[in-house]
mmCIF file of C-alpha atoms in Angstrom:
data_model
loop_
_atom_site.group_PDB
_atom_site.id
_atom_site.type_symbol
_atom_site.label_atom_id
_atom_site.label_comp_id
_atom_site.label_asym_id
_atom_site.label_seq_id
_atom_site.Cartn_x
_atom_site.Cartn_y
_atom_site.Cartn_z
ATOM 1 C CA MET J 170 -4.936 14.595 -23.599
ATOM 2 C CA GLY J 171 -7.764 12.889 -21.729
ATOM 3 C CA VAL J 172 -7.344 11.261 -18.334
ATOM 4 C CA TYR J 173 -7.518 7.783 -19.902
ATOM 5 C CA GLU J 174 -4.645 8.594 -22.260
ATOM 6 C CA GLU J 175 -2.640 9.954 -19.337
ATOM 7 C CA LEU J 176 -3.245 6.744 -17.352
ATOM 8 C CA LYS J 177 -1.879 4.778 -20.302
ATOM 9 C CA GLN J 178 1.188 6.966 -20.664
ATOM 10 C CA ARG J 179 1.918 6.624 -16.956
ATOM 11 C CA GLY J 180 1.744 2.832 -17.271
ATOM 12 C CA LEU J 181 -1.163 2.478 -14.849
ATOM 13 C CA ILE J 182 -3.447 0.349 -17.007
ATOM 14 C CA ALA J 183 -2.932 -3.417 -17.075
ATOM 15 C CA GLN J 184 -6.148 -4.977 -18.461
ATOM 16 C CA VAL J 185 -9.479 -3.582 -19.654
ATOM 17 C CA THR J 186 -12.728 -5.234 -20.681
ATOM 18 C CA ASP J 187 -13.805 -2.675 -23.320
ATOM 19 C CA GLU J 188 -11.276 0.073 -23.925
ATOM 20 C CA GLU J 189 -13.508 2.346 -25.981
ATOM 21 C CA GLN J 190 -16.346 2.260 -23.467
ATOM 22 C CA ILE J 191 -14.004 2.883 -20.551
ATOM 23 C CA ARG J 192 -12.239 5.705 -22.407
ATOM 24 C CA GLU J 193 -15.604 7.334 -23.128
ATOM 25 C CA LEU J 194 -16.703 7.052 -19.500
ATOM 26 C CA VAL J 195 -13.621 8.386 -17.739
ATOM 27 C CA ASN J 196 -12.684 11.101 -20.258
ATOM 28 C CA ASN J 197 -16.196 12.579 -20.048
ATOM 29 C CA GLY J 198 -16.657 12.302 -16.275
ATOM 30 C CA LYS J 199 -19.362 9.643 -16.633
ATOM 31 C CA ALA J 200 -17.720 6.894 -14.612
ATOM 32 C CA VAL J 201 -19.162 5.896 -11.261
ATOM 33 C CA PHE J 202 -16.368 3.578 -10.243
ATOM 34 C CA TYR J 203 -15.338 1.612 -7.205
ATOM 35 C CA ILE J 204 -12.214 0.157 -5.680
ATOM 36 C CA GLY J 205 -12.381 -2.246 -2.756
ATOM 37 C CA PHE J 206 -10.171 -2.199 0.344
ATOM 38 C CA ASP J 207 -10.201 -5.191 2.685
ATOM 39 C CA PRO J 208 -9.571 -4.043 6.284
ATOM 40 C CA THR J 209 -6.861 -6.567 7.173
ATOM 41 C CA ALA J 210 -4.907 -4.005 9.278
ATOM 42 C CA ASP J 211 -5.552 -0.728 11.097
ATOM 43 C CA SER J 212 -3.779 1.320 8.425
ATOM 44 C CA LEU J 213 -3.529 1.507 4.672
ATOM 45 C CA HIS J 214 -0.059 0.812 3.291
ATOM 46 C CA VAL J 215 2.012 1.502 0.195
ATOM 47 C CA GLY J 216 0.232 -1.350 -1.593
ATOM 48 C CA HIS J 217 -2.990 0.718 -1.450
ATOM 49 C CA PHE J 218 -1.238 3.909 -2.495
ATOM 50 C CA MET J 219 -1.647 3.540 -6.233
ATOM 51 C CA ALA J 220 -5.378 2.828 -5.898
ATOM 52 C CA LEU J 221 -5.842 5.990 -3.834
ATOM 53 C CA THR J 222 -3.930 8.165 -6.303
ATOM 54 C CA LEU J 223 -5.928 6.646 -9.179
ATOM 55 C CA MET J 224 -9.181 7.545 -7.424
ATOM 56 C CA LYS J 225 -7.923 11.104 -6.980
ATOM 57 C CA ARG J 226 -6.890 11.393 -10.649
ATOM 58 C CA LEU J 227 -10.299 10.207 -11.848
ATOM 59 C CA GLN J 228 -12.229 12.343 -9.365
ATOM 60 C CA ASP J 229 -10.273 15.411 -10.482
ATOM 61 C CA ALA J 230 -11.453 14.578 -14.028
ATOM 62 C CA GLY J 231 -15.100 14.711 -12.928
ATOM 63 C CA ASN J 232 -15.755 11.045 -12.210
ATOM 64 C CA LYS J 233 -17.355 9.760 -8.996
ATOM 65 C CA PRO J 234 -15.385 7.341 -6.809
ATOM 66 C CA ILE J 235 -16.866 4.791 -4.447
ATOM 67 C CA ALA J 236 -14.458 3.598 -1.777
ATOM 68 C CA LEU J 237 -15.726 0.187 -0.759
ATOM 69 C CA ILE J 238 -14.582 -0.978 2.657
ATOM 70 C CA GLY J 239 -14.680 -4.763 2.887
ATOM 71 C CA GLY J 240 -16.291 -5.199 6.283
ATOM 72 C CA GLY J 241 -18.162 -8.208 4.894
ATOM 73 C CA THR J 242 -15.531 -9.768 2.601
ATOM 74 C CA GLY J 243 -13.006 -9.183 5.370
ATOM 75 C CA MET J 244 -14.856 -11.861 7.328
ATOM 76 C CA ILE J 245 -13.723 -14.353 4.659
ATOM 77 C CA GLY J 246 -10.388 -13.142 3.274
ATOM 78 C CA ASP J 247 -9.196 -12.909 -0.317
ATOM 79 C CA PRO J 248 -7.195 -15.980 -1.457
ATOM 80 C CA SER J 249 -5.639 -14.057 -4.374
ATOM 81 C CA GLY J 250 -1.864 -14.118 -4.270
ATOM 82 C CA ARG J 251 -1.870 -16.326 -1.187
ATOM 83 C CA THR J 252 -0.493 -19.806 -0.544
ATOM 84 C CA ASP J 253 -2.026 -20.007 2.932
ATOM 85 C CA MET J 254 -5.299 -18.994 4.557
ATOM 86 C CA ARG J 255 -5.584 -15.489 6.007
ATOM 87 C CA GLN J 256 -6.022 -14.971 9.737
ATOM 88 C CA MET J 257 -9.668 -14.787 10.764
ATOM 89 C CA MET J 258 -10.694 -11.430 12.253
ATOM 90 C CA THR J 259 -13.470 -10.555 14.680
ATOM 91 C CA LYS J 260 -16.220 -8.072 13.819
ATOM 92 C CA GLU J 261 -14.702 -5.650 16.341
ATOM 93 C CA MET J 262 -11.269 -5.807 14.665
ATOM 94 C CA ILE J 263 -12.807 -5.251 11.240
ATOM 95 C CA GLU J 264 -14.892 -2.291 12.425
ATOM 96 C CA HIS J 265 -11.856 -0.660 14.043
ATOM 97 C CA ASN J 266 -9.779 -1.104 10.873
ATOM 98 C CA CYS J 267 -12.588 0.288 8.704
ATOM 99 C CA ASN J 268 -12.721 3.455 10.830
ATOM 100 C CA CYS J 269 -8.947 3.900 10.488
ATOM 101 C CA PHE J 270 -9.182 3.528 6.701
ATOM 102 C CA LYS J 271 -11.821 6.255 6.462
ATOM 103 C CA LYS J 272 -9.604 8.868 8.106
ATOM 104 C CA GLN J 273 -6.695 8.114 5.779
ATOM 105 C CA MET J 274 -8.771 8.059 2.594
ATOM 106 C CA GLU J 275 -10.088 11.548 3.249
ATOM 107 C CA LYS J 276 -6.581 12.891 2.551
ATOM 108 C CA PHE J 277 -6.921 11.752 -1.059
ATOM 109 C CA ILE J 278 -10.623 11.794 -1.875
ATOM 110 C CA ASP J 279 -13.165 14.621 -1.531
ATOM 111 C CA PHE J 280 -16.294 13.118 0.030
ATOM 112 C CA SER J 281 -18.160 16.437 0.317
ATOM 113 C CA ASP J 282 -21.363 17.263 -1.572
ATOM 114 C CA ASP J 283 -21.853 13.708 -2.861
ATOM 115 C CA LYS J 284 -18.608 13.924 -4.896
ATOM 116 C CA ALA J 285 -17.626 10.485 -3.637
ATOM 117 C CA LEU J 286 -19.063 7.706 -1.514
ATOM 118 C CA MET J 287 -17.627 5.501 1.175
ATOM 119 C CA VAL J 288 -19.616 2.323 1.754
ATOM 120 C CA ASN J 289 -19.131 -0.911 3.669
ATOM 121 C CA ASN J 290 -20.115 -4.194 2.035
ATOM 122 C CA ALA J 291 -21.052 -5.566 5.464
ATOM 123 C CA ASP J 292 -24.261 -3.543 4.985
ATOM 124 C CA TRP J 293 -25.523 -5.995 2.357
ATOM 125 C CA LEU J 294 -23.374 -9.113 2.678
ATOM 126 C CA LEU J 295 -23.923 -9.902 6.363
ATOM 127 C CA GLY J 296 -27.697 -9.958 5.978
ATOM 128 C CA LEU J 297 -27.839 -12.314 2.980
ATOM 129 C CA ASN J 298 -29.881 -15.490 3.220
ATOM 130 C CA TYR J 299 -27.749 -18.504 2.353
ATOM 131 C CA ILE J 300 -30.446 -20.354 0.383
ATOM 132 C CA GLU J 301 -31.280 -17.228 -1.609
ATOM 133 C CA VAL J 302 -27.603 -16.704 -2.448
ATOM 134 C CA LEU J 303 -27.289 -20.294 -3.655
ATOM 135 C CA ARG J 304 -30.381 -19.977 -5.856
ATOM 136 C CA GLU J 305 -30.041 -16.394 -7.102
ATOM 137 C CA VAL J 306 -26.266 -15.949 -7.274
ATOM 138 C CA GLY J 307 -24.622 -19.367 -7.075
ATOM 139 C CA ALA J 308 -26.515 -20.562 -10.142
ATOM 140 C CA CYS J 309 -24.694 -17.907 -12.212
ATOM 141 C CA PHE J 310 -21.212 -19.305 -11.493
ATOM 142 C CA SER J 311 -19.459 -22.319 -12.989
ATOM 143 C CA VAL J 312 -17.280 -24.200 -10.507
ATOM 144 C CA ASN J 313 -15.139 -25.563 -13.342
ATOM 145 C CA ARG J 314 -14.446 -22.065 -14.593
ATOM 146 C CA MET J 315 -13.753 -20.694 -11.109
ATOM 147 C CA LEU J 316 -11.151 -23.387 -10.471
ATOM 148 C CA SER J 317 -9.380 -22.453 -13.695
ATOM 149 C CA PHE J 318 -8.567 -18.973 -12.368
ATOM 150 C CA GLU J 319 -5.050 -18.342 -11.077
ATOM 151 C CA CYS J 320 -6.212 -17.057 -7.681
ATOM 152 C CA TYR J 321 -7.649 -20.505 -6.890
ATOM 153 C CA LYS J 322 -4.930 -22.546 -8.592
ATOM 154 C CA GLN J 323 -2.319 -21.220 -6.151
ATOM 155 C CA ARG J 324 -4.386 -22.183 -3.126
ATOM 156 C CA MET J 325 -5.382 -25.589 -4.488
ATOM 157 C CA GLU J 326 -1.811 -26.787 -3.997
ATOM 158 C CA LYS J 327 -2.072 -26.483 -0.203
ATOM 159 C CA GLY J 328 -5.812 -26.791 0.154
ATOM 160 C CA LEU J 329 -8.515 -24.252 -0.655
ATOM 161 C CA SER J 330 -11.168 -23.914 2.050
ATOM 162 C CA PHE J 331 -14.833 -23.628 1.092
ATOM 163 C CA LEU J 332 -14.817 -20.337 3.007
ATOM 164 C CA GLU J 333 -12.214 -18.833 0.652
ATOM 165 C CA PHE J 334 -13.843 -20.425 -2.387
ATOM 166 C CA ASN J 335 -16.815 -18.104 -1.815
ATOM 167 C CA TYR J 336 -14.719 -14.936 -1.963
ATOM 168 C CA MET J 337 -15.157 -14.498 -5.713
ATOM 169 C CA ILE J 338 -18.927 -14.741 -5.344
ATOM 170 C CA MET J 339 -18.922 -12.161 -2.559
ATOM 171 C CA GLN J 340 -16.789 -9.674 -4.533
ATOM 172 C CA SER J 341 -18.957 -10.233 -7.595
ATOM 173 C CA TYR J 342 -22.015 -9.534 -5.476
ATOM 174 C CA ASP J 343 -20.437 -6.233 -4.388
ATOM 175 C CA PHE J 344 -20.308 -4.995 -7.995
ATOM 176 C CA TYR J 345 -23.882 -6.233 -8.506
ATOM 177 C CA ALA J 346 -25.091 -4.387 -5.371
ATOM 178 C CA LEU J 347 -23.230 -1.160 -6.195
ATOM 179 C CA TYR J 348 -24.591 -1.202 -9.755
ATOM 180 C CA GLN J 349 -28.133 -1.420 -8.385
ATOM 181 C CA LYS J 350 -27.745 1.027 -5.478
ATOM 182 C CA TYR J 351 -25.524 3.738 -6.967
ATOM 183 C CA GLY J 352 -25.323 3.173 -10.730
ATOM 184 C CA CYS J 353 -21.719 1.975 -10.432
ATOM 185 C CA ASN J 354 -20.610 1.149 -13.990
ATOM 186 C CA LEU J 355 -16.879 0.510 -13.558
ATOM 187 C CA GLN J 356 -14.636 -1.422 -11.177
ATOM 188 C CA PHE J 357 -10.909 -0.907 -10.706
ATOM 189 C CA GLY J 358 -8.540 -3.212 -8.897
ATOM 190 C CA GLY J 359 -5.119 -4.780 -8.836
ATOM 191 C CA ASP J 360 -4.125 -6.993 -11.727
ATOM 192 C CA ASP J 361 -4.508 -10.042 -9.444
ATOM 193 C CA GLN J 362 -8.244 -9.245 -9.086
ATOM 194 C CA TRP J 363 -9.139 -9.718 -12.749
ATOM 195 C CA SER J 364 -11.140 -12.930 -12.350
ATOM 196 C CA ASN J 365 -13.167 -11.538 -9.435
ATOM 197 C CA MET J 366 -13.984 -8.419 -11.429
ATOM 198 C CA ILE J 367 -15.105 -10.407 -14.461
ATOM 199 C CA GLY J 368 -17.387 -12.388 -12.151
ATOM 200 C CA GLY J 369 -19.121 -9.190 -11.060
ATOM 201 C CA MET J 370 -19.609 -7.982 -14.626
ATOM 202 C CA GLU J 371 -21.145 -11.294 -15.656
ATOM 203 C CA LEU J 372 -23.462 -11.332 -12.635
ATOM 204 C CA ILE J 373 -24.729 -7.850 -13.563
ATOM 205 C CA ARG J 374 -25.270 -8.969 -17.153
ATOM 206 C CA ARG J 375 -27.009 -12.251 -16.289
ATOM 207 C CA LYS J 376 -29.216 -10.955 -13.456
ATOM 208 C CA LEU J 377 -29.959 -7.403 -14.607
ATOM 209 C CA GLY J 378 -29.102 -7.287 -18.295
ATOM 210 C CA GLY J 379 -26.828 -4.398 -17.396
ATOM 211 C CA ASP J 380 -23.587 -3.201 -18.967
ATOM 212 C CA ALA J 381 -20.573 -2.672 -16.698
ATOM 213 C CA ASN J 382 -16.817 -2.708 -17.203
ATOM 214 C CA ALA J 383 -13.619 -3.427 -15.340
ATOM 215 C CA MET J 384 -10.028 -2.268 -15.490
ATOM 216 C CA THR J 385 -7.028 -3.523 -13.574
ATOM 217 C CA ILE J 386 -4.147 -1.296 -12.587
ATOM 218 C CA THR J 387 -0.521 -2.274 -12.660
ATOM 219 C CA LEU J 388 0.758 -3.819 -9.451
ATOM 220 C CA LEU J 389 3.435 -1.737 -7.737
ATOM 221 C CA THR J 390 6.500 -3.936 -8.161
ATOM 222 C CA ASN J 391 10.214 -3.287 -8.298
ATOM 223 C CA SER J 392 12.590 -4.197 -11.132
ATOM 224 C CA GLU J 393 12.812 -7.755 -9.755
ATOM 225 C CA GLY J 394 9.050 -8.228 -9.943
ATOM 226 C CA LYS J 395 8.544 -8.140 -6.162
ATOM 227 C CA LYS J 396 5.781 -6.035 -4.593
ATOM 228 C CA MET J 397 7.040 -2.717 -3.273
ATOM 229 C CA GLY J 398 6.206 -1.368 0.149
ATOM 230 C CA LYS J 399 8.134 -3.780 2.353
ATOM 231 C CA THR J 400 11.201 -3.088 4.475
ATOM 232 C CA GLN J 401 13.150 -5.133 6.979
ATOM 233 C CA LYS J 402 10.815 -3.746 9.645
ATOM 234 C CA GLY J 403 7.715 -4.795 7.675
ATOM 235 C CA ALA J 404 5.131 -2.909 5.624
ATOM 236 C CA VAL J 405 5.475 0.777 4.805
ATOM 237 C CA TRP J 406 2.297 2.219 6.322
ATOM 238 C CA LEU J 407 0.465 5.454 5.596
ATOM 239 C CA ASP J 408 -0.203 5.940 9.331
ATOM 240 C CA PRO J 409 2.572 8.191 10.759
ATOM 241 C CA GLU J 410 2.397 6.294 14.050
ATOM 242 C CA LYS J 411 3.358 3.058 12.278
ATOM 243 C CA THR J 412 5.799 4.484 9.709
ATOM 244 C CA SER J 413 7.096 7.954 10.544
ATOM 245 C CA PRO J 414 7.149 10.615 7.797
ATOM 246 C CA TYR J 415 10.962 10.468 7.903
ATOM 247 C CA GLU J 416 10.980 6.683 7.418
ATOM 248 C CA PHE J 417 8.384 7.042 4.656
ATOM 249 C CA TYR J 418 10.548 9.657 2.930
ATOM 250 C CA GLN J 419 13.622 7.459 3.295
ATOM 251 C CA TYR J 420 11.883 4.468 1.740
ATOM 252 C CA TRP J 421 11.290 6.363 -1.512
ATOM 253 C CA ARG J 422 14.651 8.152 -1.366
ATOM 254 C CA ASN J 423 16.332 4.736 -1.383
ATOM 255 C CA VAL J 424 14.465 3.034 -4.252
ATOM 256 C CA ASP J 425 16.629 1.410 -6.910
ATOM 257 C CA ASP J 426 17.752 3.571 -9.819
ATOM 258 C CA SER J 427 15.735 1.361 -12.169
ATOM 259 C CA ASP J 428 12.481 2.017 -10.247
ATOM 260 C CA VAL J 429 12.531 5.771 -9.602
ATOM 261 C CA ILE J 430 11.031 6.997 -12.914
ATOM 262 C CA LYS J 431 8.365 4.276 -12.900
ATOM 263 C CA CYS J 432 7.345 5.298 -9.373
ATOM 264 C CA MET J 433 7.201 8.942 -10.442
ATOM 265 C CA LYS J 434 4.819 8.061 -13.276
ATOM 266 C CA LEU J 435 2.614 5.720 -11.271
ATOM 267 C CA LEU J 436 2.364 7.584 -7.981
ATOM 268 C CA THR J 437 3.069 11.305 -8.286
ATOM 269 C CA PHE J 438 1.026 14.067 -9.871
ATOM 270 C CA LEU J 439 4.069 15.625 -11.519
ATOM 271 C CA PRO J 440 3.440 16.456 -15.205
ATOM 272 C CA LEU J 441 4.733 13.830 -17.631
ATOM 273 C CA ASP J 442 7.014 16.307 -19.403
ATOM 274 C CA GLU J 443 8.694 17.135 -16.069
ATOM 275 C CA ILE J 444 9.165 13.424 -15.373
ATOM 276 C CA ALA J 445 10.658 13.030 -18.867
ATOM 277 C CA ALA J 446 13.371 15.500 -17.894
ATOM 278 C CA TYR J 447 14.277 13.373 -14.861
ATOM 279 C CA GLU J 448 14.260 10.295 -17.093
ATOM 280 C CA ARG J 449 17.290 11.671 -18.926
ATOM 281 C CA LEU J 450 19.383 11.711 -15.734
ATOM 282 C CA GLU J 451 21.980 9.017 -15.175
ATOM 283 C CA GLY J 452 24.258 7.775 -12.423
ATOM 284 C CA ALA J 453 24.583 9.965 -9.342
ATOM 285 C CA GLU J 454 22.304 12.583 -10.931
ATOM 286 C CA LEU J 455 19.380 10.204 -10.370
ATOM 287 C CA ASN J 456 19.615 11.058 -6.671
ATOM 288 C CA LYS J 457 17.916 14.345 -7.508
ATOM 289 C CA ALA J 458 14.983 12.434 -8.986
ATOM 290 C CA LYS J 459 14.828 10.226 -5.883
ATOM 291 C CA GLU J 460 14.689 13.288 -3.631
ATOM 292 C CA VAL J 461 11.834 14.716 -5.693
ATOM 293 C CA LEU J 462 9.979 11.389 -5.604
ATOM 294 C CA ALA J 463 10.393 11.070 -1.827
ATOM 295 C CA TYR J 464 9.345 14.680 -1.218
ATOM 296 C CA GLU J 465 6.256 14.555 -3.461
ATOM 297 C CA LEU J 466 4.947 11.312 -1.976
ATOM 298 C CA THR J 467 5.606 12.359 1.631
ATOM 299 C CA LYS J 468 3.768 15.624 0.965
ATOM 300 C CA LEU J 469 0.858 13.724 -0.549
ATOM 301 C CA VAL J 470 0.498 11.168 2.254
ATOM 302 C CA HIS J 471 1.352 13.412 5.200
ATOM 303 C CA ASN J 472 1.620 17.138 4.408
ATOM 304 C CA LYS J 473 4.053 19.757 3.142
ATOM 305 C CA GLU J 474 5.392 20.540 6.612
ATOM 306 C CA GLU J 475 6.291 16.898 7.294
ATOM 307 C CA ALA J 476 7.799 16.551 3.816
ATOM 308 C CA ASP J 477 9.928 19.659 4.379
ATOM 309 C CA LYS J 478 11.156 18.342 7.736
ATOM 310 C CA ALA J 479 11.961 14.883 6.379
ATOM 311 C CA ASP J 480 13.756 16.352 3.369
ATOM 312 C CA ALA J 481 15.823 18.734 5.518
ATOM 313 C CA ALA J 482 16.734 16.018 8.017
ATOM 314 C CA ALA J 483 17.786 13.577 5.317
ATOM 315 C CA LYS J 484 19.941 16.133 3.492
ATOM 316 C CA ALA J 485 21.561 17.282 6.734
ATOM 317 C CA LEU J 486 22.471 13.744 7.753
ATOM 318 C CA PHE J 487 23.770 12.687 4.376
ATOM 319 C CA ALA J 488 25.864 15.842 4.255
ATOM 320 C CA GLY J 489 27.365 15.006 7.645
ATOM 321 C CA GLY J 490 25.226 17.496 9.556
ATOM 322 C CA THR J 491 23.967 17.184 13.116
ATOM 323 C CA ASP J 492 20.229 17.856 12.799
ATOM 324 C CA ASN J 493 18.616 14.629 14.014
ATOM 325 C CA THR J 494 15.294 16.138 15.106
ATOM 326 C CA ASN J 495 13.178 14.063 12.737
ATOM 327 C CA MET J 496 15.312 10.931 12.740
ATOM 328 C CA PRO J 497 13.636 7.629 13.754
ATOM 329 C CA ALA J 498 14.269 7.206 17.458
ATOM 330 C CA THR J 499 14.064 4.579 20.182
ATOM 331 C CA VAL J 500 13.905 5.265 23.912
ATOM 332 C CA LEU J 501 15.810 2.768 26.040
ATOM 333 C CA GLU J 502 14.257 1.841 29.374
ATOM 334 C CA GLU J 503 15.691 0.567 32.639
ATOM 335 C CA ASN J 504 15.085 -3.087 31.775
ATOM 336 C CA ASP J 505 17.165 -2.697 28.584
ATOM 337 C CA PHE J 506 20.298 -2.334 30.723
ATOM 338 C CA THR J 507 22.157 -5.169 32.459
ATOM 339 C CA ASP J 508 24.512 -4.071 35.209
ATOM 340 C CA GLY J 509 24.286 -0.547 33.863
ATOM 341 C CA THR J 510 25.210 -1.364 30.257
ATOM 342 C CA VAL J 511 23.440 -2.227 27.008
ATOM 343 C CA SER J 512 25.050 -3.888 23.985
ATOM 344 C CA VAL J 513 25.012 -2.274 20.573
ATOM 345 C CA LEU J 514 23.478 -5.460 19.163
ATOM 346 C CA ASP J 515 20.580 -5.335 21.663
ATOM 347 C CA MET J 516 19.988 -1.685 20.754
ATOM 348 C CA MET J 517 19.853 -2.526 17.052
ATOM 349 C CA ILE J 518 17.475 -5.426 17.605
ATOM 350 C CA LYS J 519 15.130 -3.305 19.747
ATOM 351 C CA ALA J 520 15.017 -0.682 16.978
ATOM 352 C CA ASN J 521 14.429 -3.338 14.282
ATOM 353 C CA ILE J 522 17.629 -2.316 12.508
ATOM 354 C CA ILE J 523 18.681 -5.981 12.437
ATOM 355 C CA LYS J 524 16.711 -9.202 12.772
ATOM 356 C CA SER J 525 19.306 -11.185 14.748
ATOM 357 C CA LYS J 526 22.573 -10.786 16.635
ATOM 358 C CA GLY J 527 24.247 -12.973 14.031
ATOM 359 C CA GLU J 528 23.305 -10.498 11.326
ATOM 360 C CA GLY J 529 24.568 -7.647 13.505
ATOM 361 C CA ARG J 530 27.918 -9.304 14.170
ATOM 362 C CA ARG J 531 28.435 -9.856 10.428
ATOM 363 C CA LEU J 532 27.622 -6.205 9.679
ATOM 364 C CA ILE J 533 30.025 -4.948 12.330
ATOM 365 C CA THR J 534 32.922 -7.186 11.251
ATOM 366 C CA GLN J 535 32.353 -6.027 7.652
ATOM 367 C CA GLY J 536 32.538 -2.377 8.723
ATOM 368 C CA GLY J 537 28.887 -1.659 8.098
ATOM 369 C CA VAL J 538 27.913 -0.123 11.471
ATOM 370 C CA SER J 539 28.899 3.253 12.914
ATOM 371 C CA LEU J 540 28.291 4.752 16.350
ATOM 372 C CA ASN J 541 28.239 8.560 16.361
ATOM 373 C CA ASP J 542 30.119 8.549 13.030
ATOM 374 C CA GLU J 543 32.822 6.134 14.196
ATOM 375 C CA LYS J 544 33.048 2.601 12.809
ATOM 376 C CA ILE J 545 32.376 -0.126 15.349
ATOM 377 C CA THR J 546 34.956 -2.924 15.170
ATOM 378 C CA ASP J 547 33.932 -4.924 18.240
ATOM 379 C CA PRO J 548 30.701 -6.912 17.682
ATOM 380 C CA TYR J 549 30.303 -7.148 21.468
ATOM 381 C CA ALA J 550 30.576 -3.390 22.103
ATOM 382 C CA SER J 551 28.301 -1.947 24.781
ATOM 383 C CA LEU J 552 27.384 1.443 26.213
ATOM 384 C CA SER J 553 26.789 2.631 29.758
ATOM 385 C CA LYS J 554 24.070 5.010 30.856
ATOM 386 C CA ASN J 555 26.639 7.819 31.012
ATOM 387 C CA ASP J 556 27.141 7.466 27.248
ATOM 388 C CA PHE J 557 23.586 8.725 26.744
ATOM 389 C CA GLU J 558 24.122 12.219 28.135
ATOM 390 C CA HIS J 559 23.816 13.190 24.469
ATOM 391 C CA ASP J 560 21.873 11.395 21.722
ATOM 392 C CA VAL J 561 23.499 8.227 20.448
ATOM 393 C CA ILE J 562 23.185 7.642 16.688
ATOM 394 C CA ILE J 563 23.751 4.258 15.081
ATOM 395 C CA LYS J 564 24.214 4.135 11.323
ATOM 396 C CA LYS J 565 23.848 0.932 9.304
ATOM 397 C CA GLY J 566 25.401 1.110 5.866
ATOM 398 C CA LYS J 567 25.004 4.444 4.104
ATOM 399 C CA LYS J 568 21.272 4.964 4.427
ATOM 400 C CA VAL J 569 19.904 3.794 7.793
ATOM 401 C CA PHE J 570 20.192 6.218 10.735
ATOM 402 C CA HIS J 571 18.647 5.678 14.160
ATOM 403 C CA LYS J 572 18.728 7.789 17.317
ATOM 404 C CA PHE J 573 18.745 6.340 20.841
ATOM 405 C CA THR J 574 17.905 8.139 24.067
ATOM 406 C CA VAL J 575 17.330 7.016 27.652
#
């Protein structure tokens, strides 16, 4: 089975421009392909995860990846999937985020010996002459057609800025530039990027008479159709300083039963026949599949040692053990105490376990919060400094554990 057939069986492929051409390229290691990453934060997150694993799968099959960092397009911001305008970033912010991305990508992609490239579109976009772009590139795009695309329709309801309107042209120019500079013949992206990718193909055809293709990959969504990678605390990051390996492990350990096999197929490198065996599990047995999913992804993003520690800590806690070494923790400081005490609600808010005291009071009255394995019944319970001679552990529901120290 070729790599293209495996991508199909795993459910990774959403749309393709020419299936036979793309199959021929990737199965025979002839694809020079790129995926773009806009540096909107200082870490990649779960939303980027599938793109990174796809690049690794294709590189392992002999193809050459180009990781395009959007230092130039990041100055504008992609309107796709947005109902409001993105926050404008400074050049310094973008450069810092780009450097952070590079370190994380190297865990997935082998950049040695020209096996892959990492480029920044600021290198060609920031130096463009506006009049030349209007004449040489703008003439190739129909405004009527651009406005028919879904990415612009969503923004038209609240007002699409001229700045954002140019994003499609900039992304199209990226494909055009990469085709010329590096022989890039294939672009991959999320399913919401289809119109931008088609724009690049058509620019290559109209300006250079060249032949390029595009393929979109399935968006990582749960059974309700919502994008995965969000928790109450925010995005699930690949940076261990922003989302600890234990928290990362726990996110995947707690996915819905209906999502676990899909995530195995899309994100892990487990053989399909092994995943098929997990697919036959039902009910409580699916917890085994969730543990495997969480372990494999934590090992991939962090390393085997961190995956082992997260797995051991989770199993010990769920079995009623006492090993809390790798549990998410918060250190309370002097200003957290009032007259020598701190309320349980304030502790939970500081640790982002709850968003408001109202939410916390409801959880406590419903029996959903425990302190050192004992249910809390008083929503106004507080602790003194003497209570922190040993670690204090707050548990919300069955799955959220948090350690507090002073």
